[in-house]
PDB file of C-alpha atoms in Angstrom:
ATOM      1  CA  UNK A   1      70.093 119.485  91.288  1.00  0.00           C
ATOM      2  CA  UNK A   2      71.588 122.971  91.025  1.00  0.00           C
ATOM      3  CA  UNK A   3      74.850 123.772  89.273  1.00  0.00           C
ATOM      4  CA  UNK A   4      76.610 124.358  92.599  1.00  0.00           C
ATOM      5  CA  UNK A   5      75.362 120.999  93.918  1.00  0.00           C
ATOM      6  CA  UNK A   6      76.718 119.286  90.802  1.00  0.00           C
ATOM      7  CA  UNK A   7      80.063 120.983  91.306  1.00  0.00           C
ATOM      8  CA  UNK A   8      80.198 119.914  94.968  1.00  0.00           C
ATOM      9  CA  UNK A   9      79.277 116.354  94.055  1.00  0.00           C
ATOM     10  CA  UNK A  10      82.037 116.184  91.455  1.00  0.00           C
ATOM     11  CA  UNK A  11      84.542 117.692  93.887  1.00  0.00           C
ATOM     12  CA  UNK A  12      83.667 115.094  96.522  1.00  0.00           C
ATOM     13  CA  UNK A  13      84.191 112.300  94.012  1.00  0.00           C
ATOM     14  CA  UNK A  14      87.573 113.639  92.975  1.00  0.00           C
ATOM     15  CA  UNK A  15      88.694 114.082  96.575  1.00  0.00           C
ATOM     16  CA  UNK A  16      87.612 110.554  97.473  1.00  0.00           C
ATOM     17  CA  UNK A  17      89.932 108.998  94.902  1.00  0.00           C
ATOM     18  CA  UNK A  18      93.277 107.651  95.962  1.00  0.00           C
ATOM     19  CA  UNK A  19      96.559 108.106  94.195  1.00  0.00           C
ATOM     20  CA  UNK A  20      97.225 104.434  93.519  1.00  0.00           C
ATOM     21  CA  UNK A  21      94.577 103.765  90.949  1.00  0.00           C
ATOM     22  CA  UNK A  22      91.778 106.268  90.954  1.00  0.00           C
ATOM     23  CA  UNK A  23      89.395 104.166  93.015  1.00  0.00           C
ATOM     24  CA  UNK A  24      87.316 105.528  95.839  1.00  0.00           C
ATOM     25  CA  UNK A  25      88.835 105.137  99.264  1.00  0.00           C
ATOM     26  CA  UNK A  26      87.360 102.380 101.368  1.00  0.00           C
ATOM     27  CA  UNK A  27      87.070 102.549 105.143  1.00  0.00           C
ATOM     28  CA  UNK A  28      88.121  98.982 105.861  1.00  0.00           C
ATOM     29  CA  UNK A  29      87.263  99.302 109.557  1.00  0.00           C
ATOM     30  CA  UNK A  30      83.588  99.184 108.523  1.00  0.00           C
ATOM     31  CA  UNK A  31      84.193  95.983 106.549  1.00  0.00           C
ATOM     32  CA  UNK A  32      86.668  94.025 108.674  1.00  0.00           C
ATOM     33  CA  UNK A  33      86.868  93.182 112.362  1.00  0.00           C
ATOM     34  CA  UNK A  34      90.207  92.357 113.969  1.00  0.00           C
ATOM     35  CA  UNK A  35      90.601  90.851 117.450  1.00  0.00           C
ATOM     36  CA  UNK A  36      92.232  93.086 120.030  1.00  0.00           C
ATOM     37  CA  UNK A  37      94.195  92.209 123.139  1.00  0.00           C
ATOM     38  CA  UNK A  38      91.846  90.960 125.827  1.00  0.00           C
ATOM     39  CA  UNK A  39      88.374  89.471 125.503  1.00  0.00           C
ATOM     40  CA  UNK A  40      85.638  90.284 123.022  1.00  0.00           C
ATOM     41  CA  UNK A  41      82.418  88.413 122.347  1.00  0.00           C
ATOM     42  CA  UNK A  42      81.346  87.761 118.769  1.00  0.00           C
ATOM     43  CA  UNK A  43      78.608  85.900 116.984  1.00  0.00           C
ATOM     44  CA  UNK A  44      79.383  84.157 113.716  1.00  0.00           C
ATOM     45  CA  UNK A  45      76.568  84.878 111.283  1.00  0.00           C
ATOM     46  CA  UNK A  46      75.060  82.777 108.518  1.00  0.00           C
ATOM     47  CA  UNK A  47      76.406  83.997 105.178  1.00  0.00           C
ATOM     48  CA  UNK A  48      73.865  85.584 102.900  1.00  0.00           C
ATOM     49  CA  UNK A  49      75.479  83.912  99.874  1.00  0.00           C
ATOM     50  CA  UNK A  50      75.673  80.433 101.450  1.00  0.00           C
ATOM     51  CA  UNK A  51      73.461  79.854 104.478  1.00  0.00           C
ATOM     52  CA  UNK A  52      74.652  76.231 104.803  1.00  0.00           C
ATOM     53  CA  UNK A  53      78.286  77.126 105.585  1.00  0.00           C
ATOM     54  CA  UNK A  54      79.373  80.257 107.453  1.00  0.00           C
ATOM     55  CA  UNK A  55      83.019  80.315 106.340  1.00  0.00           C
ATOM     56  CA  UNK A  56      84.730  81.508 103.160  1.00  0.00           C
ATOM     57  CA  UNK A  57      87.971  80.074 101.786  1.00  0.00           C
ATOM     58  CA  UNK A  58      89.412  82.485  99.227  1.00  0.00           C
ATOM     59  CA  UNK A  59      92.746  82.349  97.397  1.00  0.00           C
ATOM     60  CA  UNK A  60      94.844  85.492  97.006  1.00  0.00           C
ATOM     61  CA  UNK A  61      98.102  86.041  95.194  1.00  0.00           C
ATOM     62  CA  UNK A  62     101.048  86.731  97.457  1.00  0.00           C
ATOM     63  CA  UNK A  63     100.847  90.299  98.738  1.00  0.00           C
ATOM     64  CA  UNK A  64     104.622  90.722  99.007  1.00  0.00           C
ATOM     65  CA  UNK A  65     104.894  90.031  95.257  1.00  0.00           C
ATOM     66  CA  UNK A  66     102.096  92.148  93.815  1.00  0.00           C
ATOM     67  CA  UNK A  67     101.998  94.779  96.626  1.00  0.00           C
ATOM     68  CA  UNK A  68      98.196  94.787  96.588  1.00  0.00           C
ATOM     69  CA  UNK A  69      95.279  92.450  97.238  1.00  0.00           C
ATOM     70  CA  UNK A  70      94.838  90.398  94.058  1.00  0.00           C
ATOM     71  CA  UNK A  71      92.286  87.601  93.892  1.00  0.00           C
ATOM     72  CA  UNK A  72      93.279  84.321  92.304  1.00  0.00           C
ATOM     73  CA  UNK A  73      90.906  84.054  89.349  1.00  0.00           C
ATOM     74  CA  UNK A  74      90.219  80.406  90.168  1.00  0.00           C
ATOM     75  CA  UNK A  75      87.924  81.751  92.911  1.00  0.00           C
ATOM     76  CA  UNK A  76      85.596  82.738  90.086  1.00  0.00           C
ATOM     77  CA  UNK A  77      85.986  79.539  88.069  1.00  0.00           C
ATOM     78  CA  UNK A  78      88.405  81.224  85.640  1.00  0.00           C
ATOM     79  CA  UNK A  79      91.926  80.419  84.478  1.00  0.00           C
ATOM     80  CA  UNK A  80      94.698  82.256  86.279  1.00  0.00           C
ATOM     81  CA  UNK A  81      98.125  82.946  84.703  1.00  0.00           C
ATOM     82  CA  UNK A  82      99.974  82.667  88.023  1.00  0.00           C
ATOM     83  CA  UNK A  83      98.482  79.251  88.777  1.00  0.00           C
ATOM     84  CA  UNK A  84      99.336  78.117  85.259  1.00  0.00           C
ATOM     85  CA  UNK A  85     102.949  79.203  85.716  1.00  0.00           C
ATOM     86  CA  UNK A  86     103.184  77.560  89.148  1.00  0.00           C
ATOM     87  CA  UNK A  87     102.099  74.228  87.625  1.00  0.00           C
ATOM     88  CA  UNK A  88     104.641  74.558  84.830  1.00  0.00           C
ATOM     89  CA  UNK A  89     107.393  75.341  87.337  1.00  0.00           C
ATOM     90  CA  UNK A  90     106.566  72.287  89.437  1.00  0.00           C
ATOM     91  CA  UNK A  91     106.573  70.174  86.259  1.00  0.00           C
ATOM     92  CA  UNK A  92     110.110  71.373  85.499  1.00  0.00           C
ATOM     93  CA  UNK A  93     111.084  69.799  88.830  1.00  0.00           C
ATOM     94  CA  UNK A  94     114.305  71.744  89.384  1.00  0.00           C
ATOM     95  CA  UNK A  95     115.215  73.324  92.699  1.00  0.00           C
ATOM     96  CA  UNK A  96     115.109  76.832  91.259  1.00  0.00           C
ATOM     97  CA  UNK A  97     111.760  76.290  89.538  1.00  0.00           C
ATOM     98  CA  UNK A  98     110.222  74.756  92.679  1.00  0.00           C
ATOM     99  CA  UNK A  99     111.523  77.641  94.782  1.00  0.00           C
ATOM    100  CA  UNK A 100     109.883  80.185  92.455  1.00  0.00           C
ATOM    101  CA  UNK A 101     106.678  78.114  92.377  1.00  0.00           C
ATOM    102  CA  UNK A 102     106.479  78.146  96.180  1.00  0.00           C
ATOM    103  CA  UNK A 103     106.991  81.917  96.176  1.00  0.00           C
ATOM    104  CA  UNK A 104     104.249  82.476  93.595  1.00  0.00           C
ATOM    105  CA  UNK A 105     101.711  79.929  94.837  1.00  0.00           C
ATOM    106  CA  UNK A 106      98.446  81.629  95.872  1.00  0.00           C
ATOM    107  CA  UNK A 107      97.605  81.682  99.552  1.00  0.00           C
ATOM    108  CA  UNK A 108      94.235  80.629 100.961  1.00  0.00           C
ATOM    109  CA  UNK A 109      92.681  83.001 103.484  1.00  0.00           C
ATOM    110  CA  UNK A 110      89.740  82.233 105.755  1.00  0.00           C
ATOM    111  CA  UNK A 111      86.815  84.519 106.644  1.00  0.00           C
ATOM    112  CA  UNK A 112      83.526  84.620 108.527  1.00  0.00           C
ATOM    113  CA  UNK A 113      80.790  87.221 108.903  1.00  0.00           C
ATOM    114  CA  UNK A 114      80.578  88.311 112.552  1.00  0.00           C
ATOM    115  CA  UNK A 115      78.528  90.535 114.811  1.00  0.00           C
ATOM    116  CA  UNK A 116      80.605  91.955 117.660  1.00  0.00           C
ATOM    117  CA  UNK A 117      78.774  92.285 120.957  1.00  0.00           C
ATOM    118  CA  UNK A 118      78.764  95.869 122.158  1.00  0.00           C
ATOM    119  CA  UNK A 119      79.331  97.043 118.573  1.00  0.00           C
ATOM    120  CA  UNK A 120      76.088  95.838 117.046  1.00  0.00           C
ATOM    121  CA  UNK A 121      75.524  99.220 115.438  1.00  0.00           C
ATOM    122  CA  UNK A 122      78.433  98.509 113.078  1.00  0.00           C
ATOM    123  CA  UNK A 123      76.543  95.536 111.631  1.00  0.00           C
ATOM    124  CA  UNK A 124      78.082  92.479 110.013  1.00  0.00           C
ATOM    125  CA  UNK A 125      81.835  92.584 109.458  1.00  0.00           C
ATOM    126  CA  UNK A 126      84.372  90.169 108.028  1.00  0.00           C
ATOM    127  CA  UNK A 127      86.760  88.413 110.384  1.00  0.00           C
ATOM    128  CA  UNK A 128      89.903  87.113 108.686  1.00  0.00           C
ATOM    129  CA  UNK A 129      91.745  84.362 110.547  1.00  0.00           C
ATOM    130  CA  UNK A 130      94.571  81.914 109.985  1.00  0.00           C
ATOM    131  CA  UNK A 131      94.390  78.176 109.436  1.00  0.00           C
ATOM    132  CA  UNK A 132      94.923  77.398 113.133  1.00  0.00           C
ATOM    133  CA  UNK A 133      91.961  79.550 114.159  1.00  0.00           C
ATOM    134  CA  UNK A 134      89.872  78.099 111.327  1.00  0.00           C
ATOM    135  CA  UNK A 135      90.547  74.601 112.640  1.00  0.00           C
ATOM    136  CA  UNK A 136      89.514  75.720 116.144  1.00  0.00           C
ATOM    137  CA  UNK A 137      86.225  77.082 114.814  1.00  0.00           C
ATOM    138  CA  UNK A 138      85.511  73.961 112.774  1.00  0.00           C
ATOM    139  CA  UNK A 139      86.289  71.797 115.802  1.00  0.00           C
ATOM    140  CA  UNK A 140      83.782  73.737 117.909  1.00  0.00           C
ATOM    141  CA  UNK A 141      81.096  73.303 115.257  1.00  0.00           C
ATOM    142  CA  UNK A 142      81.896  69.606 114.933  1.00  0.00           C
ATOM    143  CA  UNK A 143      81.353  69.176 118.690  1.00  0.00           C
ATOM    144  CA  UNK A 144      77.814  67.947 119.429  1.00  0.00           C
ATOM    145  CA  UNK A 145      77.757  70.135 122.553  1.00  0.00           C
ATOM    146  CA  UNK A 146      77.772  73.242 120.369  1.00  0.00           C
ATOM    147  CA  UNK A 147      76.932  72.395 116.752  1.00  0.00           C
ATOM    148  CA  UNK A 148      76.095  75.246 114.404  1.00  0.00           C
ATOM    149  CA  UNK A 149      77.217  78.283 116.396  1.00  0.00           C
ATOM    150  CA  UNK A 150      75.950  80.514 113.567  1.00  0.00           C
ATOM    151  CA  UNK A 151      72.315  79.414 113.848  1.00  0.00           C
ATOM    152  CA  UNK A 152      69.967  82.416 113.892  1.00  0.00           C
ATOM    153  CA  UNK A 153      67.902  81.276 116.894  1.00  0.00           C
ATOM    154  CA  UNK A 154      69.947  78.551 118.595  1.00  0.00           C
ATOM    155  CA  UNK A 155      73.525  79.547 117.916  1.00  0.00           C
ATOM    156  CA  UNK A 156      76.298  80.312 120.375  1.00  0.00           C
ATOM    157  CA  UNK A 157      78.343  83.430 121.041  1.00  0.00           C
ATOM    158  CA  UNK A 158      82.113  83.025 121.132  1.00  0.00           C
ATOM    159  CA  UNK A 159      84.563  84.655 123.523  1.00  0.00           C
ATOM    160  CA  UNK A 160      87.652  85.612 121.522  1.00  0.00           C
ATOM    161  CA  UNK A 161      90.648  86.402 123.721  1.00  0.00           C
ATOM    162  CA  UNK A 162      93.559  88.079 121.972  1.00  0.00           C
ATOM    163  CA  UNK A 163      97.122  87.753 123.231  1.00  0.00           C
ATOM    164  CA  UNK A 164     100.559  88.691 121.917  1.00  0.00           C
ATOM    165  CA  UNK A 165     102.471  86.006 120.072  1.00  0.00           C
ATOM    166  CA  UNK A 166     105.465  85.795 117.733  1.00  0.00           C
ATOM    167  CA  UNK A 167     105.852  83.915 114.475  1.00  0.00           C
ATOM    168  CA  UNK A 168     109.075  83.510 112.509  1.00  0.00           C
ATOM    169  CA  UNK A 169     108.826  84.456 108.823  1.00  0.00           C
ATOM    170  CA  UNK A 170     112.132  83.696 107.170  1.00  0.00           C
ATOM    171  CA  UNK A 171     114.714  85.197 109.489  1.00  0.00           C
ATOM    172  CA  UNK A 172     112.321  87.748 110.990  1.00  0.00           C
ATOM    173  CA  UNK A 173     110.297  87.495 114.181  1.00  0.00           C
ATOM    174  CA  UNK A 174     106.865  88.977 113.540  1.00  0.00           C
ATOM    175  CA  UNK A 175     104.605  90.000 116.432  1.00  0.00           C
ATOM    176  CA  UNK A 176     100.884  89.428 116.013  1.00  0.00           C
ATOM    177  CA  UNK A 177      97.715  88.928 118.036  1.00  0.00           C
ATOM    178  CA  UNK A 178      96.807  85.260 118.423  1.00  0.00           C
ATOM    179  CA  UNK A 179      93.456  84.176 119.838  1.00  0.00           C
ATOM    180  CA  UNK A 180      91.876  81.676 122.161  1.00  0.00           C
ATOM    181  CA  UNK A 181      88.241  80.892 121.391  1.00  0.00           C
ATOM    182  CA  UNK A 182      85.725  79.737 123.980  1.00  0.00           C
ATOM    183  CA  UNK A 183      82.065  79.111 123.109  1.00  0.00           C
ATOM    184  CA  UNK A 184      79.413  80.250 125.565  1.00  0.00           C
ATOM    185  CA  UNK A 185      77.528  77.433 127.271  1.00  0.00           C
ATOM    186  CA  UNK A 186      74.090  78.859 126.574  1.00  0.00           C
ATOM    187  CA  UNK A 187      72.461  79.004 123.157  1.00  0.00           C
ATOM    188  CA  UNK A 188      70.856  82.288 122.128  1.00  0.00           C
ATOM    189  CA  UNK A 189      69.355  84.106 119.155  1.00  0.00           C
ATOM    190  CA  UNK A 190      71.520  86.556 117.234  1.00  0.00           C
ATOM    191  CA  UNK A 191      69.424  89.305 118.783  1.00  0.00           C
ATOM    192  CA  UNK A 192      65.983  89.964 120.201  1.00  0.00           C
ATOM    193  CA  UNK A 193      65.826  92.939 117.831  1.00  0.00           C
ATOM    194  CA  UNK A 194      64.263  91.609 114.615  1.00  0.00           C
ATOM    195  CA  UNK A 195      65.361  94.695 112.658  1.00  0.00           C
ATOM    196  CA  UNK A 196      68.995  94.155 113.687  1.00  0.00           C
ATOM    197  CA  UNK A 197      68.840  90.474 112.729  1.00  0.00           C
ATOM    198  CA  UNK A 198      67.479  91.368 109.301  1.00  0.00           C
ATOM    199  CA  UNK A 199      70.158  94.030 108.871  1.00  0.00           C
ATOM    200  CA  UNK A 200      73.132  91.779 109.679  1.00  0.00           C
ATOM    201  CA  UNK A 201      71.809  88.903 107.574  1.00  0.00           C
ATOM    202  CA  UNK A 202      71.049  91.032 104.527  1.00  0.00           C
ATOM    203  CA  UNK A 203      73.764  93.717 104.633  1.00  0.00           C
ATOM    204  CA  UNK A 204      76.895  91.641 104.216  1.00  0.00           C
ATOM    205  CA  UNK A 205      79.896  92.304 102.005  1.00  0.00           C
ATOM    206  CA  UNK A 206      81.466  89.124 100.642  1.00  0.00           C
ATOM    207  CA  UNK A 207      85.263  89.049 100.664  1.00  0.00           C
ATOM    208  CA  UNK A 208      85.223  88.584  96.875  1.00  0.00           C
ATOM    209  CA  UNK A 209      83.452  91.954  96.600  1.00  0.00           C
ATOM    210  CA  UNK A 210      85.895  94.004  98.693  1.00  0.00           C
ATOM    211  CA  UNK A 211      88.823  94.440  96.293  1.00  0.00           C
ATOM    212  CA  UNK A 212      89.074  95.020  92.566  1.00  0.00           C
ATOM    213  CA  UNK A 213      88.911  91.870  90.472  1.00  0.00           C
ATOM    214  CA  UNK A 214      91.724  92.046  87.940  1.00  0.00           C
ATOM    215  CA  UNK A 215      91.350  90.413  84.534  1.00  0.00           C
ATOM    216  CA  UNK A 216      93.496  87.558  83.243  1.00  0.00           C
ATOM    217  CA  UNK A 217      95.554  89.979  81.139  1.00  0.00           C
ATOM    218  CA  UNK A 218      96.028  92.381  84.051  1.00  0.00           C
ATOM    219  CA  UNK A 219      97.260  89.605  86.357  1.00  0.00           C
ATOM    220  CA  UNK A 220      99.510  88.316  83.578  1.00  0.00           C
ATOM    221  CA  UNK A 221     100.993  91.797  83.146  1.00  0.00           C
ATOM    222  CA  UNK A 222     101.669  92.124  86.888  1.00  0.00           C
ATOM    223  CA  UNK A 223     103.287  88.695  86.887  1.00  0.00           C
ATOM    224  CA  UNK A 224     105.458  89.655  83.921  1.00  0.00           C
ATOM    225  CA  UNK A 225     106.557  92.855  85.670  1.00  0.00           C
ATOM    226  CA  UNK A 226     107.515  90.907  88.795  1.00  0.00           C
ATOM    227  CA  UNK A 227     109.537  88.294  86.935  1.00  0.00           C
ATOM    228  CA  UNK A 228     111.101  90.837  84.556  1.00  0.00           C
ATOM    229  CA  UNK A 229     111.575  94.022  86.638  1.00  0.00           C
ATOM    230  CA  UNK A 230     114.282  95.283  84.267  1.00  0.00           C
ATOM    231  CA  UNK A 231     111.693  95.546  81.487  1.00  0.00           C
ATOM    232  CA  UNK A 232     109.446  97.938  83.381  1.00  0.00           C
ATOM    233  CA  UNK A 233     109.415 101.422  81.822  1.00  0.00           C
ATOM    234  CA  UNK A 234     111.229 104.207  83.612  1.00  0.00           C
ATOM    235  CA  UNK A 235     109.140 106.793  85.412  1.00  0.00           C
ATOM    236  CA  UNK A 236     107.867 109.659  83.291  1.00  0.00           C
ATOM    237  CA  UNK A 237     107.027 113.162  84.370  1.00  0.00           C
ATOM    238  CA  UNK A 238     103.288 113.595  84.157  1.00  0.00           C
ATOM    239  CA  UNK A 239     100.985 116.496  84.759  1.00  0.00           C
ATOM    240  CA  UNK A 240      99.281 116.485  88.166  1.00  0.00           C
TER     241      UNK A 240
END
């Protein structure tokens, strides 16, 4: 590699870093799929990491507290300082401690790998859905008429119809896209294209690989800063 190529490579790396933490920018549209208004057809795929169960249940710390996506370390079989504090707060059994515990308690999110019909070139993407949608999907798979909709050869495509709905969070009305899910009546393979099938089964990004995994001490420090905002250092002028 020539000197000029090395310089260009370094420049590209620097320009691809974001201001929040020095990590390369991620195009999340290539990783996640979100339902739109109207109908789309998707196929839930077997997960590369667990072919027996196509769904992931992953705990995250509350986004409105940490202002970023932070995995609960219990997902990885490790101790988590927030979970430890939540248990201690519930043990105190006072109204104020229980209120703080509820605010800090990690939230479970649900995911599946999907192939979107008409967008097969984008490969496998992660679909995040709420508990209500998760229950709908589990109910479909528990129905003997459909069974394992993610089966490679004898699975079933799903029609996902998005529509506007409103949910109340605290005192606010929040608009979002809710979905109706209807399984197709006919079974089918993921694709007749063997190369595409191999691609979407092998090239999958697990939700636990998308964001940075913070250490116990890093999560503890973020928790401390949230509970004790007055102790955070004032902003300093730094060279940019």
